[in-house]
Structure formats: structure tokens, C-alpha cells
mmCIF file of C-alpha atoms in Angstrom:
data_model
loop_
_atom_site.group_PDB
_atom_site.id
_atom_site.type_symbol
_atom_site.label_atom_id
_atom_site.label_comp_id
_atom_site.label_asym_id
_atom_site.label_seq_id
_atom_site.Cartn_x
_atom_site.Cartn_y
_atom_site.Cartn_z
ATOM 1 C CA SER A 204 94.247 97.787 98.826
ATOM 2 C CA ASN A 205 93.680 100.829 100.917
ATOM 3 C CA ASP A 206 96.858 103.022 100.472
ATOM 4 C CA ASP A 207 97.483 106.244 98.801
ATOM 5 C CA ASP A 208 97.300 105.309 95.302
ATOM 6 C CA THR A 209 94.181 103.360 95.898
ATOM 7 C CA PRO A 210 92.266 104.879 98.956
ATOM 8 C CA GLN A 211 88.995 102.812 100.235
ATOM 9 C CA ALA A 212 89.192 100.125 97.430
ATOM 10 C CA ILE A 213 88.825 97.869 99.756
ATOM 11 C CA ASP A 214 85.572 99.276 101.114
ATOM 12 C CA LEU A 215 84.503 99.980 97.227
ATOM 13 C CA PHE A 216 84.838 96.106 96.685
ATOM 14 C CA PHE A 217 82.470 94.928 99.192
ATOM 15 C CA GLU A 218 80.358 98.296 98.680
ATOM 16 C CA HIS A 219 79.403 97.075 95.285
ATOM 17 C CA GLY A 220 78.259 93.614 96.675
ATOM 18 C CA PHE A 221 81.313 91.667 96.094
ATOM 19 C CA THR A 222 81.961 88.863 97.975
ATOM 20 C CA PHE A 223 84.484 86.219 97.929
ATOM 21 C CA SER A 224 82.164 83.293 96.792
ATOM 22 C CA HIS A 225 82.439 85.829 93.413
ATOM 23 C CA PHE A 226 85.891 84.461 92.714
ATOM 24 C CA ARG A 227 85.351 80.561 93.424
ATOM 25 C CA ARG A 228 88.650 79.652 91.479
ATOM 26 C CA LEU A 229 91.012 82.611 92.541
ATOM 27 C CA LYS A 230 94.181 81.444 93.158
ATOM 28 C CA TYR A 231 96.018 84.547 94.071
ATOM 29 C CA LEU A 232 95.236 86.943 96.533
ATOM 30 C CA SER A 233 96.966 89.750 97.974
ATOM 31 C CA ILE A 234 95.219 92.221 100.860
ATOM 32 C CA CYS A 235 97.214 95.543 101.280
ATOM 33 C CA ASP A 236 97.052 97.926 103.970
ATOM 34 C CA LEU A 237 94.216 96.954 105.316
ATOM 35 C CA CYS A 238 93.930 98.487 109.208
ATOM 36 C CA SER A 239 90.490 98.108 110.149
ATOM 37 C CA GLU A 240 88.979 95.116 112.352
ATOM 38 C CA PRO A 241 85.690 95.548 110.753
ATOM 39 C CA LEU A 242 86.582 94.656 107.766
ATOM 40 C CA MET A 243 88.689 92.109 108.914
ATOM 41 C CA THR A 244 86.078 90.228 110.619
ATOM 42 C CA LEU A 245 84.024 90.683 107.132
ATOM 43 C CA ILE A 246 86.846 89.079 105.141
ATOM 44 C CA LEU A 247 87.107 85.985 107.851
ATOM 45 C CA ASP A 248 83.572 85.504 107.662
ATOM 46 C CA GLN A 249 83.531 84.679 103.910
ATOM 47 C CA TRP A 250 87.374 83.143 104.385
ATOM 48 C CA SER A 251 85.916 78.864 103.254
ATOM 49 C CA SER A 252 84.893 80.959 99.872
ATOM 50 C CA LEU A 253 88.623 80.943 99.230
ATOM 51 C CA SER A 254 89.452 77.054 99.116
ATOM 52 C CA ASN A 255 91.248 77.527 95.906
ATOM 53 C CA ILE A 256 93.635 80.396 97.097
ATOM 54 C CA THR A 257 97.349 78.740 96.798
ATOM 55 C CA HIS A 258 99.327 82.016 97.358
ATOM 56 C CA LEU A 259 98.248 84.826 99.805
ATOM 57 C CA THR A 260 99.633 88.462 100.662
ATOM 58 C CA LEU A 261 98.791 90.278 103.508
ATOM 59 C CA ALA A 262 100.758 92.881 103.739
ATOM 60 C CA GLY A 263 101.349 96.405 105.229
ATOM 61 C CA SER A 264 98.204 95.756 107.497
ATOM 62 C CA TYR A 265 98.005 96.052 111.255
ATOM 63 C CA PHE A 266 95.392 95.193 113.647
ATOM 64 C CA HIS A 267 94.866 96.317 117.451
ATOM 65 C CA SER A 268 91.643 93.527 117.918
ATOM 66 C CA ASN A 269 92.342 91.054 120.572
ATOM 67 C CA ARG A 270 94.139 88.247 121.186
ATOM 68 C CA LEU A 271 91.234 86.006 119.936
ATOM 69 C CA ASP A 272 90.541 87.721 116.861
ATOM 70 C CA GLN A 273 94.288 87.872 115.980
ATOM 71 C CA GLN A 274 94.307 83.894 116.308
ATOM 72 C CA ARG A 275 91.377 83.404 114.439
ATOM 73 C CA LEU A 276 92.783 85.328 111.528
ATOM 74 C CA ILE A 277 96.122 82.950 111.630
ATOM 75 C CA ASP A 278 94.211 80.128 111.724
ATOM 76 C CA ALA A 279 91.887 80.926 109.368
ATOM 77 C CA ILE A 280 94.984 80.914 107.124
ATOM 78 C CA TRP A 281 96.563 78.476 108.028
ATOM 79 C CA SER A 282 93.102 76.186 107.511
ATOM 80 C CA LEU A 283 93.549 76.727 103.339
ATOM 81 C CA PRO A 284 93.856 74.044 101.670
ATOM 82 C CA ASN A 285 95.313 74.494 98.951
ATOM 83 C CA LEU A 286 97.639 77.298 100.339
ATOM 84 C CA THR A 287 100.905 76.870 99.282
ATOM 85 C CA HIS A 288 103.129 80.544 99.872
ATOM 86 C CA CYS A 289 101.744 82.983 102.324
ATOM 87 C CA TYR A 290 103.496 86.552 102.623
ATOM 88 C CA LEU A 291 102.492 88.374 105.619
ATOM 89 C CA HIS A 292 103.204 91.570 106.619
ATOM 90 C CA VAL A 293 100.795 92.326 109.357
ATOM 91 C CA ILE A 294 101.623 93.688 112.913
ATOM 92 C CA PHE A 295 99.360 92.897 115.713
ATOM 93 C CA PHE A 296 98.852 95.383 118.894
ATOM 94 C CA ASN A 297 98.695 92.997 121.896
ATOM 95 C CA ASP A 298 100.711 92.706 125.422
ATOM 96 C CA ASP A 299 103.791 91.081 123.929
ATOM 97 C CA ASP A 300 103.106 92.553 119.886
ATOM 98 C CA SER A 301 103.933 88.932 118.588
ATOM 99 C CA LEU A 302 102.171 86.928 115.950
ATOM 100 C CA PRO A 303 99.825 84.307 117.709
ATOM 101 C CA LEU A 304 101.066 80.552 116.580
ATOM 102 C CA PRO A 305 98.515 78.348 114.699
ATOM 103 C CA THR A 306 96.697 76.221 116.565
ATOM 104 C CA VAL A 307 96.068 74.158 113.203
ATOM 105 C CA ASP A 308 98.223 72.833 111.098
ATOM 106 C CA SER A 309 98.444 73.139 107.317
ATOM 107 C CA SER A 310 98.957 70.525 105.082
ATOM 108 C CA SER A 311 99.755 72.460 101.879
ATOM 109 C CA MET A 312 102.531 75.019 103.079
ATOM 110 C CA LYS A 313 105.556 75.117 101.360
ATOM 111 C CA SER A 314 107.037 78.957 101.628
ATOM 112 C CA LEU A 315 105.800 81.412 104.561
ATOM 113 C CA SER A 316 107.737 84.670 104.766
ATOM 114 C CA LEU A 317 107.170 87.103 107.953
ATOM 115 C CA TRP A 318 108.002 90.905 108.020
ATOM 116 C CA GLY A 319 106.686 93.123 110.459
ATOM 117 C CA ASN A 320 106.547 92.538 114.178
ATOM 118 C CA ALA A 321 110.224 90.826 116.287
ATOM 119 C CA TYR A 322 109.164 87.176 115.941
ATOM 120 C CA CYS A 323 110.848 84.754 118.299
#
């Protein structure tokens, strides 16, 4: 998290040499208040190590990145092979302030909660 109670916790995680590959059996992951495109890129570069994730929360986050990077994030989430529950509270700032639709199918997703932008 990077909220008022845990400032820069996400930065410290990576500064101490941790990577997602250290947590190959991780099933639940919550990333909160992430508002940094460089950190999100770092996380996406390690996303494939999260193949056992079943529950993902990405909350209180916003990104000014380009539409291609936003699409990359959504597709990476939908590509997690064991993801069954996903909660997204993400605001994307782009031309229409909308969530990019995934271009891949999820074979495991059972529950999806979206909060943030006005989705059509």
C-alpha cells in the first residue's frame, strides 16, 4: 500500500530486493493506492510469476499512462490462469476515462467487481 498509514510500502518492497517470484505460491494479492506508472510497469514485468493468484485487489489506484499500457494491465489481469475473484478500483485517465476491455479471455474468473470510472 501507499496510503497515509503505510507510505511508500510498495517502494520499500522492491527496494529490499523482493520480487513476485519470491512468492510463487501466493494466492491473494492486494495492491492499494498505487499511483505510479513506473511501479506499475515494474509489477507488470513480474506478473507472470503470479500464476497461482486466485484473488486480486487493485484498489485506490489511478494512472495517467497511455491507452496501450492500460490495455496491457487489463490483459495481464485477465491472463492470470487461476484468478477467480478480482476487485478493481482503478481510475484510468484517458480520452474517454474508460476501462479498456480485455482482449484476452479468462478461463477462471468467477467474480469481477469494478469501482471507479463510470463504465458503460
